[in-house]
Short mmCIF file of C-alpha atoms in Angstrom, two decimals:
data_model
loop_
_atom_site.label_atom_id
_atom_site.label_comp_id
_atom_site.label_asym_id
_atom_site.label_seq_id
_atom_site.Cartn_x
_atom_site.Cartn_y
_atom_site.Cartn_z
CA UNK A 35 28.33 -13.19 -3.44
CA UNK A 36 25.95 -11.96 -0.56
CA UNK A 37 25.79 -14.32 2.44
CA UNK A 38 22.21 -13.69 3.20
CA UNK A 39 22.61 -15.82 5.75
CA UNK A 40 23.99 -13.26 8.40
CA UNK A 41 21.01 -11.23 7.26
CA UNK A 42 18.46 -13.48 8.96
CA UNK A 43 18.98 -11.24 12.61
CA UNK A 44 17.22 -8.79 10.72
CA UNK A 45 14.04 -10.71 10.31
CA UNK A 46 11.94 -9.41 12.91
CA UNK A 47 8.41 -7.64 13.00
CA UNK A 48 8.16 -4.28 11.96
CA UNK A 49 6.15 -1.91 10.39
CA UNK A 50 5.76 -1.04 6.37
CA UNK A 51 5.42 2.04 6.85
CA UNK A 52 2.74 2.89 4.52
CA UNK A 53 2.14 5.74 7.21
CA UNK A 54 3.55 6.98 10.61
CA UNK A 55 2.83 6.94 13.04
CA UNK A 56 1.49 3.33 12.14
CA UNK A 57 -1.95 2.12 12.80
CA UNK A 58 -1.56 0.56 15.64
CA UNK A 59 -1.08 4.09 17.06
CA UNK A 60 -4.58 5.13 15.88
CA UNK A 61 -6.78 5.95 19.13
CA UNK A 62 -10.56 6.60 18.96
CA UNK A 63 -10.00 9.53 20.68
CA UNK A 64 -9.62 10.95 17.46
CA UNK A 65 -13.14 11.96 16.55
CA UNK A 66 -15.44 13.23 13.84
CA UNK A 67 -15.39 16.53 15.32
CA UNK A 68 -11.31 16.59 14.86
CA UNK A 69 -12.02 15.75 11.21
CA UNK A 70 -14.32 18.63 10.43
CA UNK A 71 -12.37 20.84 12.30
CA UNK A 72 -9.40 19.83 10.38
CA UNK A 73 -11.10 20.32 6.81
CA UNK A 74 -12.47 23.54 8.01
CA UNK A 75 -9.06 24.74 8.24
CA UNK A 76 -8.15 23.66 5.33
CA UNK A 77 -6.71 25.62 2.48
CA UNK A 78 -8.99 25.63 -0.45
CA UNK A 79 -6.14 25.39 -3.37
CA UNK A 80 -4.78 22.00 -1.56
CA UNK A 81 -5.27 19.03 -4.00
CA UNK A 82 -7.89 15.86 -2.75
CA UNK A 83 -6.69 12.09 -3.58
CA UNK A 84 -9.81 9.60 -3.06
CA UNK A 85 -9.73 6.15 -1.84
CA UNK A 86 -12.63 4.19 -2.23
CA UNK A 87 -12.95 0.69 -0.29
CA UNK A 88 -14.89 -1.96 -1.97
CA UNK A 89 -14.75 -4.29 0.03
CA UNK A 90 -16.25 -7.49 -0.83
CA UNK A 91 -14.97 -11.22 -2.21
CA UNK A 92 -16.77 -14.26 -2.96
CA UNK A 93 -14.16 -16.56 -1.58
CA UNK A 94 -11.11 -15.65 0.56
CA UNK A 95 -7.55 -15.98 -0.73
CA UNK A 96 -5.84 -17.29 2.18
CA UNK A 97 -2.61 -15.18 1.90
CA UNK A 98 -4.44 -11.63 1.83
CA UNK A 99 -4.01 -9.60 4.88
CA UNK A 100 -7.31 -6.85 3.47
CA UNK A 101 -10.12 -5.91 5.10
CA UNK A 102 -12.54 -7.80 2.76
CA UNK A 103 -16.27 -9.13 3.24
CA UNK A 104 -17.26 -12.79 1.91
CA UNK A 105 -20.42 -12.67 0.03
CA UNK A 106 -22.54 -14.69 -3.44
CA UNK A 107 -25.24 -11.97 -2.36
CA UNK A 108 -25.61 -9.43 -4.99
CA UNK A 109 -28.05 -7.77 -2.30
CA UNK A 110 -25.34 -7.07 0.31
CA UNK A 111 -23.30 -5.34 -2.50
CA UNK A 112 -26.47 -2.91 -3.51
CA UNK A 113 -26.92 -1.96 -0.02
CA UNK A 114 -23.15 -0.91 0.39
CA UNK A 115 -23.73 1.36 -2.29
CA UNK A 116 -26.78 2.90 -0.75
CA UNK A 117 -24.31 3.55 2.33
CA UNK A 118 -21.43 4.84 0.48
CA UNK A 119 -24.03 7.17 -0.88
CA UNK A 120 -24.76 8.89 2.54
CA UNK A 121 -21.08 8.72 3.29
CA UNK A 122 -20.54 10.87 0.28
CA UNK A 123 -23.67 12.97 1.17
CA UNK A 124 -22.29 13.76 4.59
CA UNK A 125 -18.71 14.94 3.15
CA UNK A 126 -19.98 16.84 0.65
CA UNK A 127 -21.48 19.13 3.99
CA UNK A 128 -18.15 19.50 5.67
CA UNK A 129 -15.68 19.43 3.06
CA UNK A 130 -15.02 21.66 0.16
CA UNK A 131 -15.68 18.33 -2.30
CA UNK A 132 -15.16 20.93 -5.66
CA UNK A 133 -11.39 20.84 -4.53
CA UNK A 134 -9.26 19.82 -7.56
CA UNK A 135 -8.91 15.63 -7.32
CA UNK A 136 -5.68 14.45 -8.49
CA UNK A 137 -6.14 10.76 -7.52
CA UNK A 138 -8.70 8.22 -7.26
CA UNK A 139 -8.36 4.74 -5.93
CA UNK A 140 -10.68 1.78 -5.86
CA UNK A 141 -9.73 -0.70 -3.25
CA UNK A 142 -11.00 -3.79 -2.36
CA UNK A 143 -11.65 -6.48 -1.30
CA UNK A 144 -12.39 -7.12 -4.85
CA UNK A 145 -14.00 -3.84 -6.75
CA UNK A 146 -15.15 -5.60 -10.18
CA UNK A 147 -16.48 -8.26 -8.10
CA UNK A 148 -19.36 -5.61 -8.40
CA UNK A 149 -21.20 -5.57 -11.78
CA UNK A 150 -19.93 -3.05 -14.57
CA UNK A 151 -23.62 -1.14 -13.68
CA UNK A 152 -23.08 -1.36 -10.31
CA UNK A 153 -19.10 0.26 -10.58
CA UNK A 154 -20.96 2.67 -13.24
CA UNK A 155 -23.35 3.79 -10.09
CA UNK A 156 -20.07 4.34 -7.83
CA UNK A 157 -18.28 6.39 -10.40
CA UNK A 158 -21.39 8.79 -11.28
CA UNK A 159 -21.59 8.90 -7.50
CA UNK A 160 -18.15 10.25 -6.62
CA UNK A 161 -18.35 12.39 -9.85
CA UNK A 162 -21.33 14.50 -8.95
CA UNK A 163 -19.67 14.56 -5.29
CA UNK A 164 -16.25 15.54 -5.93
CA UNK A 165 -16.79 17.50 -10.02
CA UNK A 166 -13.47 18.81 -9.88
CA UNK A 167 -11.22 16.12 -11.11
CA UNK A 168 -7.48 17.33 -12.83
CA UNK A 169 -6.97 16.90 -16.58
CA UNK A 170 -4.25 14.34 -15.39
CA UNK A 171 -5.79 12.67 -12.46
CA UNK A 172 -4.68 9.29 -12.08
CA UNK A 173 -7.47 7.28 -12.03
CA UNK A 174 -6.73 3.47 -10.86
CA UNK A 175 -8.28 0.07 -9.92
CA UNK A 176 -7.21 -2.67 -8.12
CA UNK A 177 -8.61 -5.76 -10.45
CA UNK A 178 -8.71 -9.74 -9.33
CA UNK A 179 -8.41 -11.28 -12.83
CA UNK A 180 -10.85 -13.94 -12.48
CA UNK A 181 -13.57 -11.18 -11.94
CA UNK A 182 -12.83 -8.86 -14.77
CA UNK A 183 -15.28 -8.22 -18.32
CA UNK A 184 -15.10 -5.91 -21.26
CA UNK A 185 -18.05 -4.67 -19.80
CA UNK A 186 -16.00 -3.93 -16.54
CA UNK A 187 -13.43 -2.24 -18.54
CA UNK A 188 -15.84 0.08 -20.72
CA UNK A 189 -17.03 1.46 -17.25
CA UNK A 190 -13.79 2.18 -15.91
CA UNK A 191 -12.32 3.43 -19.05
CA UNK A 192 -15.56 5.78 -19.31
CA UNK A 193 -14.83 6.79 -15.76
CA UNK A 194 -11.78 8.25 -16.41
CA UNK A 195 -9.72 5.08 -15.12
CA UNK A 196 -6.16 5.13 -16.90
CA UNK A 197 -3.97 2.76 -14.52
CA UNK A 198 -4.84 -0.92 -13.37
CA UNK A 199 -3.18 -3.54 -11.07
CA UNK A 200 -3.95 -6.71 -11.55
CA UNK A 201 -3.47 -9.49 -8.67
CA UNK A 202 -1.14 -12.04 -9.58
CA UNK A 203 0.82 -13.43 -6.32
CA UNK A 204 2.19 -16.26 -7.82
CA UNK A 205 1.93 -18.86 -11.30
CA UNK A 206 2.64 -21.79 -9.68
CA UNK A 207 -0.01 -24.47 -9.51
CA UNK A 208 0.91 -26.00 -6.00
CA UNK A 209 1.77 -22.49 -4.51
CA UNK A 210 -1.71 -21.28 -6.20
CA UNK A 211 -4.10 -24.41 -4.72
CA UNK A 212 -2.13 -23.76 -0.96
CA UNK A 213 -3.49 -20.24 -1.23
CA UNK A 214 -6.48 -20.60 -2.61
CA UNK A 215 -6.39 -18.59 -5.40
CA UNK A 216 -6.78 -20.65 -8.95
CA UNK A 217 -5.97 -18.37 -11.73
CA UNK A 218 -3.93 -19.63 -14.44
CA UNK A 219 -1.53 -17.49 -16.96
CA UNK A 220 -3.92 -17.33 -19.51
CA UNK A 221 -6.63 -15.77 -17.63
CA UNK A 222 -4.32 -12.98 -16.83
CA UNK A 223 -3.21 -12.77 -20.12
CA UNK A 224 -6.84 -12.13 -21.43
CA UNK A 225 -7.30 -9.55 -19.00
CA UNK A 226 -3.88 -7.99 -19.73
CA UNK A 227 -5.34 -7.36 -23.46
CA UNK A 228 -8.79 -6.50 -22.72
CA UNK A 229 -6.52 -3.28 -21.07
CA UNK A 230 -4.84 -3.15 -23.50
CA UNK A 231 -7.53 -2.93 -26.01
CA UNK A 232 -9.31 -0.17 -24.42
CA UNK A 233 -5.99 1.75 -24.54
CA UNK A 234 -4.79 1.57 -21.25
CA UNK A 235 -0.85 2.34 -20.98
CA UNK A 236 -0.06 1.71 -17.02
CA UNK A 237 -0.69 -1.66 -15.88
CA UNK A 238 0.99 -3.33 -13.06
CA UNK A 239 1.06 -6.38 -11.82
CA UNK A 240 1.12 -7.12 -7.79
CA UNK A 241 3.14 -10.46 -6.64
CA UNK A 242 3.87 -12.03 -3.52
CA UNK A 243 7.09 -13.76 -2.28
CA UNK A 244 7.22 -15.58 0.95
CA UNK A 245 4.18 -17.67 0.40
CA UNK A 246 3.69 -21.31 0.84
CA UNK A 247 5.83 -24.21 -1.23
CA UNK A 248 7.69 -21.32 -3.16
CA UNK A 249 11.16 -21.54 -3.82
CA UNK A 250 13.75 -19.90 -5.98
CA UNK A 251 13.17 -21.82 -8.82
CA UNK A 252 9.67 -21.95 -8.62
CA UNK A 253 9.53 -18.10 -8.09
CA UNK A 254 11.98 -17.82 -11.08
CA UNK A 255 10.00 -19.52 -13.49
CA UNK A 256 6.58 -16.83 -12.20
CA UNK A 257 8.60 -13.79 -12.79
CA UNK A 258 9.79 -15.19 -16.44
CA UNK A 259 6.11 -16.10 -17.57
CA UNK A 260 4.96 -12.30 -15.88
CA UNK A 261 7.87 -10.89 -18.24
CA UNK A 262 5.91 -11.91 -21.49
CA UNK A 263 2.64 -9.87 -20.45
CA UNK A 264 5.09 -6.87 -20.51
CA UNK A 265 3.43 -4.95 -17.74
CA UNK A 266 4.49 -1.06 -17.25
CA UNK A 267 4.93 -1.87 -13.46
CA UNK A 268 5.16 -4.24 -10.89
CA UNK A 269 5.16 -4.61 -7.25
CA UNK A 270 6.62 -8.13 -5.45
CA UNK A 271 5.74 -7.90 -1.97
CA UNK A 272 7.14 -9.64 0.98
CA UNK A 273 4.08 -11.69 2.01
CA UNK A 274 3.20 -10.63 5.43
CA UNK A 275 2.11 -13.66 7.82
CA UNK A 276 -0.06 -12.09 10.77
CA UNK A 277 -2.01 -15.75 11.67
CA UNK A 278 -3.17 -13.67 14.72
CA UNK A 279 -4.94 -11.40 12.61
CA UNK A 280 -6.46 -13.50 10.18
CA UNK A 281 -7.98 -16.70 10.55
CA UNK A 282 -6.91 -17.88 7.08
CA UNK A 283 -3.81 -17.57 7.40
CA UNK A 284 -3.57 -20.00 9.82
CA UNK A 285 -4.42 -22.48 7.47
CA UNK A 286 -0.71 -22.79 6.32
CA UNK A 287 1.57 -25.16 7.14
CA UNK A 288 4.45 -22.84 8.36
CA UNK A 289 7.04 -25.97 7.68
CA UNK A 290 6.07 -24.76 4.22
CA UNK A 291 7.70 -21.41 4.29
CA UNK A 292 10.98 -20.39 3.05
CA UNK A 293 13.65 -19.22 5.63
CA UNK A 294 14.47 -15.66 5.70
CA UNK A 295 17.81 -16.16 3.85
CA UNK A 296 15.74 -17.82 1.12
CA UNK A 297 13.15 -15.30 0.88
CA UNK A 298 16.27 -12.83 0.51
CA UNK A 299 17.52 -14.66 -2.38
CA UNK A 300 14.24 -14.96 -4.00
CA UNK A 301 14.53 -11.23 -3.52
CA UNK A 302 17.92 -10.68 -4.97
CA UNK A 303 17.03 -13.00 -8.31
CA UNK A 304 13.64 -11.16 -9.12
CA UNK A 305 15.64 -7.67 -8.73
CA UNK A 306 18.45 -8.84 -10.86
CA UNK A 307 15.91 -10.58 -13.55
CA UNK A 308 13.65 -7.40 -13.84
CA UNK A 309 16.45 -4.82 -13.93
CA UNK A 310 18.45 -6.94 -16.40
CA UNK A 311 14.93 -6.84 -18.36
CA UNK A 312 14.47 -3.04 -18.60
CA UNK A 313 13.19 -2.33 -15.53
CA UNK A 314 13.98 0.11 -12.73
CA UNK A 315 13.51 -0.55 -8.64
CA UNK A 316 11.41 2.05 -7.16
CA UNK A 317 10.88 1.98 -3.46
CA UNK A 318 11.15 -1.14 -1.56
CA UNK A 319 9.29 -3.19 -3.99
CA UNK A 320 8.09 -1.90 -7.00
CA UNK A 321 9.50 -1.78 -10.48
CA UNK A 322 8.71 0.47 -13.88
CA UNK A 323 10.02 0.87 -17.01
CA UNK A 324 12.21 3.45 -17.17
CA UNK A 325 9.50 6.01 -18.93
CA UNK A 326 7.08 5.11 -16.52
CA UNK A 327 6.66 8.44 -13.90
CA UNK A 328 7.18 6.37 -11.00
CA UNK A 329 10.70 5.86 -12.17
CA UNK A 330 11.10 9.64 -13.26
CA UNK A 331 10.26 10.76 -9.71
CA UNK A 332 12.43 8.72 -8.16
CA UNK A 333 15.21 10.30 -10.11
CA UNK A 334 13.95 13.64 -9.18
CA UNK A 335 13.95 12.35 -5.37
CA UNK A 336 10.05 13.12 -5.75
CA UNK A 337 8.46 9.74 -5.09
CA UNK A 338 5.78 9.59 -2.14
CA UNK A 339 4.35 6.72 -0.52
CA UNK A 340 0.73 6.30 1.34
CA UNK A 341 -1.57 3.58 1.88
CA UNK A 342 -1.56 2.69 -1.70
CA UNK A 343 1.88 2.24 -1.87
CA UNK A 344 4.48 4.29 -4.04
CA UNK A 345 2.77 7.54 -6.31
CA UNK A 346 3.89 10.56 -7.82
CA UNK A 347 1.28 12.37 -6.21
CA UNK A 348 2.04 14.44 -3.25
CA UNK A 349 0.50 17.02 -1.29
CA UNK A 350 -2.50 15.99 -1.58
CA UNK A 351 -5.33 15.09 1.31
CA UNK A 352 -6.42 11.66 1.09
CA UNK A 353 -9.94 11.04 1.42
CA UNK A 354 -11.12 7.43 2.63
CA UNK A 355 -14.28 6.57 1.43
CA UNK A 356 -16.36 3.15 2.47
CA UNK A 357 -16.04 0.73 5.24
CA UNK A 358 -12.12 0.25 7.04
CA UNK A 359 -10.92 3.13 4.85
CA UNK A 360 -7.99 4.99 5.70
CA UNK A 361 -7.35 9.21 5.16
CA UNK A 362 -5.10 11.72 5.78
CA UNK A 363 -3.65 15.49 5.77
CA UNK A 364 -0.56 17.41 6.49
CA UNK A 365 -1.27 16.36 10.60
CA UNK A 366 -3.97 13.51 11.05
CA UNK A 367 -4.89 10.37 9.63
CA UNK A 368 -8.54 9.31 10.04
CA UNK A 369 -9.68 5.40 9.72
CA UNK A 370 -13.49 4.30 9.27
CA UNK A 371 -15.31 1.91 11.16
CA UNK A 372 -14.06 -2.04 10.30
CA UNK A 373 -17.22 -3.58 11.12
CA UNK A 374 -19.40 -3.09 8.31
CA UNK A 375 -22.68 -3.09 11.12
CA UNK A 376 -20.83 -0.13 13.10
CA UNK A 377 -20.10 1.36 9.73
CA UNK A 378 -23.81 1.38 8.73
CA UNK A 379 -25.32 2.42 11.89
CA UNK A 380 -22.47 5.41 12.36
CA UNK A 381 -23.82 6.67 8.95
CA UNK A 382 -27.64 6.54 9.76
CA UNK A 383 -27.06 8.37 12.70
CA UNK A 384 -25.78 11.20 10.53
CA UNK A 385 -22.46 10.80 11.67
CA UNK A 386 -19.18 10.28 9.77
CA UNK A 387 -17.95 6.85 10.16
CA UNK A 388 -14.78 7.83 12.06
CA UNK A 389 -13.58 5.04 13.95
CA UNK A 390 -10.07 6.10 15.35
CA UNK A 391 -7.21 8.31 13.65
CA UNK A 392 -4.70 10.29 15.08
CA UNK A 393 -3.20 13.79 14.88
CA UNK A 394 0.25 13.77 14.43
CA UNK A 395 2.73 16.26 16.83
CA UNK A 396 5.51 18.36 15.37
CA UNK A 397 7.71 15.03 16.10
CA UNK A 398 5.60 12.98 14.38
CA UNK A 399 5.71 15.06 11.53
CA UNK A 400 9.47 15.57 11.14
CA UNK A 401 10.13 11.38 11.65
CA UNK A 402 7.38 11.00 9.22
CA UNK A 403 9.09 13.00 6.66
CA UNK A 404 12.40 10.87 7.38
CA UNK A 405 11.08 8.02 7.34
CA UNK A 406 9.04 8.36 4.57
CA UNK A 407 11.87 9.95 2.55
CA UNK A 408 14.33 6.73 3.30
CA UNK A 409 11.54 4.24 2.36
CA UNK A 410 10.70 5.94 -1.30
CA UNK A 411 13.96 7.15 -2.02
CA UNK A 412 16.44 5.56 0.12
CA UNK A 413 18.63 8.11 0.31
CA UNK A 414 18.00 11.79 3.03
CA UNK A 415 19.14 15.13 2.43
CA UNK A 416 19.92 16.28 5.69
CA UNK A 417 20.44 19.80 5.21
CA UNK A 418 17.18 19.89 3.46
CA UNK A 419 15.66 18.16 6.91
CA UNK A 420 17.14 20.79 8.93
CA UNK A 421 16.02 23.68 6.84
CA UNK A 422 12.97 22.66 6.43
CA UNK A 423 12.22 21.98 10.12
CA UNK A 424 15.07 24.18 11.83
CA UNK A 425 16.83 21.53 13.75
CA UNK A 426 20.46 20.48 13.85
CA UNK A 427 19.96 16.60 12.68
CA UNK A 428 22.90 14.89 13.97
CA UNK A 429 21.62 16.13 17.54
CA UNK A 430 17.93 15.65 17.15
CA UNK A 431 18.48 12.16 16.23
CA UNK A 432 21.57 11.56 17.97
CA UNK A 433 20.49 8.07 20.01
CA UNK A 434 18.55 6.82 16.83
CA UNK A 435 21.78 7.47 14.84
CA UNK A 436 23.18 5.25 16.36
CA UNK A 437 21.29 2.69 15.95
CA UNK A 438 22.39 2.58 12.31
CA UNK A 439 25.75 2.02 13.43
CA UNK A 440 25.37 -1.78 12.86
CA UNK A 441 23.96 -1.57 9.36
CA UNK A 442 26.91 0.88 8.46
CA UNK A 443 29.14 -1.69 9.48
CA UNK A 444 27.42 -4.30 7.81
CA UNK A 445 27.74 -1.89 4.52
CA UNK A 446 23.99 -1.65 4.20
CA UNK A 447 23.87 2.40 4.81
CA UNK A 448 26.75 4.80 4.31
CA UNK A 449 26.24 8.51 6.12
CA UNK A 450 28.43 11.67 5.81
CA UNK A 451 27.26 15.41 6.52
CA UNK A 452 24.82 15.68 3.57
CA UNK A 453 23.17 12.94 3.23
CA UNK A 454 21.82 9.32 4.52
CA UNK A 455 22.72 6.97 1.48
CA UNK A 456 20.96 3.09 1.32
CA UNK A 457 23.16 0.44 -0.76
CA UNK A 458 21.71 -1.30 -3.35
CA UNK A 459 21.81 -4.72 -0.59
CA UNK A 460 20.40 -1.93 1.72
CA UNK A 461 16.95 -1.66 0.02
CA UNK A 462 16.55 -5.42 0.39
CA UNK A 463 16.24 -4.70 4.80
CA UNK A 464 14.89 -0.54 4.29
CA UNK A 465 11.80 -1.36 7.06
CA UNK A 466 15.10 -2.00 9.28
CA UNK A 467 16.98 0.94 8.62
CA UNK A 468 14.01 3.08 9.07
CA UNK A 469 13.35 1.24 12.22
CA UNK A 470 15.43 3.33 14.44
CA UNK A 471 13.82 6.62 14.07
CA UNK A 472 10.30 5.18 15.01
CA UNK A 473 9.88 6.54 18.64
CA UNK A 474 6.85 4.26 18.93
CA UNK A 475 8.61 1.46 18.05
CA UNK A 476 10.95 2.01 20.71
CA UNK A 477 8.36 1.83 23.46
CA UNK A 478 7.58 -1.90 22.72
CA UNK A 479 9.39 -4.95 22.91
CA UNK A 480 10.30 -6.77 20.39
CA UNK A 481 8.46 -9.76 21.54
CA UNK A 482 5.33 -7.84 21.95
CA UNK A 483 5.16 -6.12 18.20
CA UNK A 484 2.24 -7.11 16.49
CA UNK A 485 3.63 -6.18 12.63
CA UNK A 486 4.75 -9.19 10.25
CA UNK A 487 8.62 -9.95 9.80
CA UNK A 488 10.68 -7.52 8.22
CA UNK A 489 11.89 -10.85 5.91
#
């Protein structure tokens, strides 16, 4: 029996490392003129991954933490794509776009909250843009169930579109009307076979613990009804509350909330119920069926992790298309303008719609790859670290080291010559453990860290 509670020290903000250095890092320093210069270097043979920001809702869901756009105005939604248009235009003059693709992403906001024409205009758009797509691109879409056709589907499928995730968060009615986000089982579970129907064989299903009124129980009895729509994948995430970033979040009644111990059992239980049920953890909060590839790389310590979350494919340079988007290469990450106004008037200027990035230093890039490594596969091969950047580890990160003492003690991490090893209890706190070999992190007090609790 784990006493969670002695676990509650570790809730405190911190990043999730979907990249490092983390955004907050970003500086508009970082120009347009540092991204061309960056794909100019670029080797021709390295693969592109596209993400494509969609960004628009009709109503807000008071949990999510997106960059999204409220709108009923069909007429806001067929100018974006007039603007993603010159976007496109504009990268197609400084980067090689006939690069192989082996990714594509649509991100929202809500992407089939545009009409099955108008997603059939995006695709043909990115096609003719970037031609060169792999014979085994994946090709995904994020997908709010209430806003989902056969007609939606036919596009996507036609587009080359073989995985979808379908928002979930939670089944319960009183958790669902706190949130503001009415979607009962069955209207996932017509969705679910709509996929289905058009053959698709990867869908996963994203849900959210740490949300208003949940509980064990009621969190229990989600995860058992999400069982019977036997997705391939799923991903529970640790609901991040950042009131001070969004307004409607501070609609909730924090009372409401589950204490951190809680929110660590909830944890333990949905682990325990989905790996008892044929599924394997991946990362820090995803799960796949055992022939799913996100659970093969893992075994072959080959699992990466980006703004999307976990994927099997690496090496690639991420391309961030549309308003707030996000990209990055082997030493930069570059983020669009938020504001969809700025965004706009960047892009009739003729300019990229660079907003801020950063360009990572030969530090950055080693902690990256450790942190990076501990958060998809929770274990680090040390003398692969050192041969691969010709440093002796133990004194490189000699201070950070030990900073791990206390989870070592508390039987969380175990570390010999070889190799940095996360328990099985370990992966429940892994933003923690990677905590100490943040440098940036260090520079800030605790009290002043503007990232959600770690729990």
């Amino acid at each position: 029996m784990i006493d969670f509670k002695k676990f509650e020290k570790y809730s405190k903000p911190g990043p999730r490392y979907t990249s490092y250095p983390t955004a907050p890092e970003f500086s508009e320093e970082f120009s347009q003129k540092d991204l061309i210069n960056y794909f100019e270097g670029q080797d021709d043979n390295r693969n592109l991954s596209l993400y494509i920001h969609l960004p628009f809702c009709r109503s807000a869901c008071y949990f999510c933490g997106c960059n999204v756009i409220f709108t009923s105005k069909d007429d806001k939604k067929i100018k974006y794509l007039d603007y993603l248009k010159k976007e496109l235009d504009l990268l197609k003059k400084v980067l090689n776009t006939s690069r192989k693709v082996t990714q594509m992403h649509f991100g929202g906001g809500t992407p089939t909250y545009f009409t099955a024409e108008q997603l059939d205009e995006v695709i043909t758009m990115i096609k003719d843009t970037f031609p060169n797509f792999s014979d085994d691109a994946e090709v995904s879409c994020e997908v709010d169930p209430r806003f989902f056709t056969k007609e939606h589907m036919t596009v996507l499928k036609k587009g080359g579109c073989n995985r979808l995730s379908f928002g979930v968060q939670d089944l319960d009615e009183e958790v669902q009307k706190t949130i503001h986000r009415i979607q009962p089982y069955e209207t996932t579970q017509n969705v679910m076979q709509i996929a289905r129907d058009a053959g698709i064989n990867s869908i996963n299903i994203d849900l959210i613990y740490g949300l208003p009124h949940q509980t064990k129980k009621t969190f229990h009895e989600t995860i058992k009804q999400v069982l019977t729509l036997d997705p391939d994948r799923l991903a529970v995430f640790n609901y991040a509350h950042v009131p001070w970033l969004m307004k409607t979040m501070r609609k909730f009644d924090e009372t409401t909330f589950a204490p951190p111990s809680e929110k660590l059992e909830i944890l333990k239980d949905t682990i325990e119920f989905f790996t008892s049920n044929g599924y394997k953890m991946v990362g820090m909060d995803h799960f796949a069926k055992p022939e799913d590839e996100l659970f093969k790389a893992i075994q072959k310590g080959e699992l990466h992790r980006n703004f999307q979350g976990y994927t099997t494919k690496g090496g690639a340079d991420l391309i961030g298309i549309g308003v707030t988007s996000i990209g990055n290469g082997v030493d930069y990450y570059a983020q669009n303008f938020k504001d969809l106004k700025q965004y706009e008037e960047s892009l009739d200027n003729g300019d990229l719609p660079i907003f801020k990035g950063y360009r990572l230093s030969d530090d950055d890039i080693l902690r990256q790859y450790v942190i990076m490594e501990l958060m998809s596969n929770f274990s680090l091969n040390i003398p692969r670290v050192e041969k691969e950047f010709n440093i002796n580890f133990n004194e490189y990160f000699k201070d950070d080291l030990k900073e791990l003492d206390e989870f070592i003690e508390a039987e969380l991490v175990s570390i010999n010559n070889d190799k940095i090893q996360v328990s099985q209890t370990g992966t429940m706190l892994i933003r923690n453990i990677c905590m100490p070999f943040d440098a940036y992190l260090k520079k800030v007090p605790e009290n002043k860290r503007r990232f959600s609790k770690t729990i």
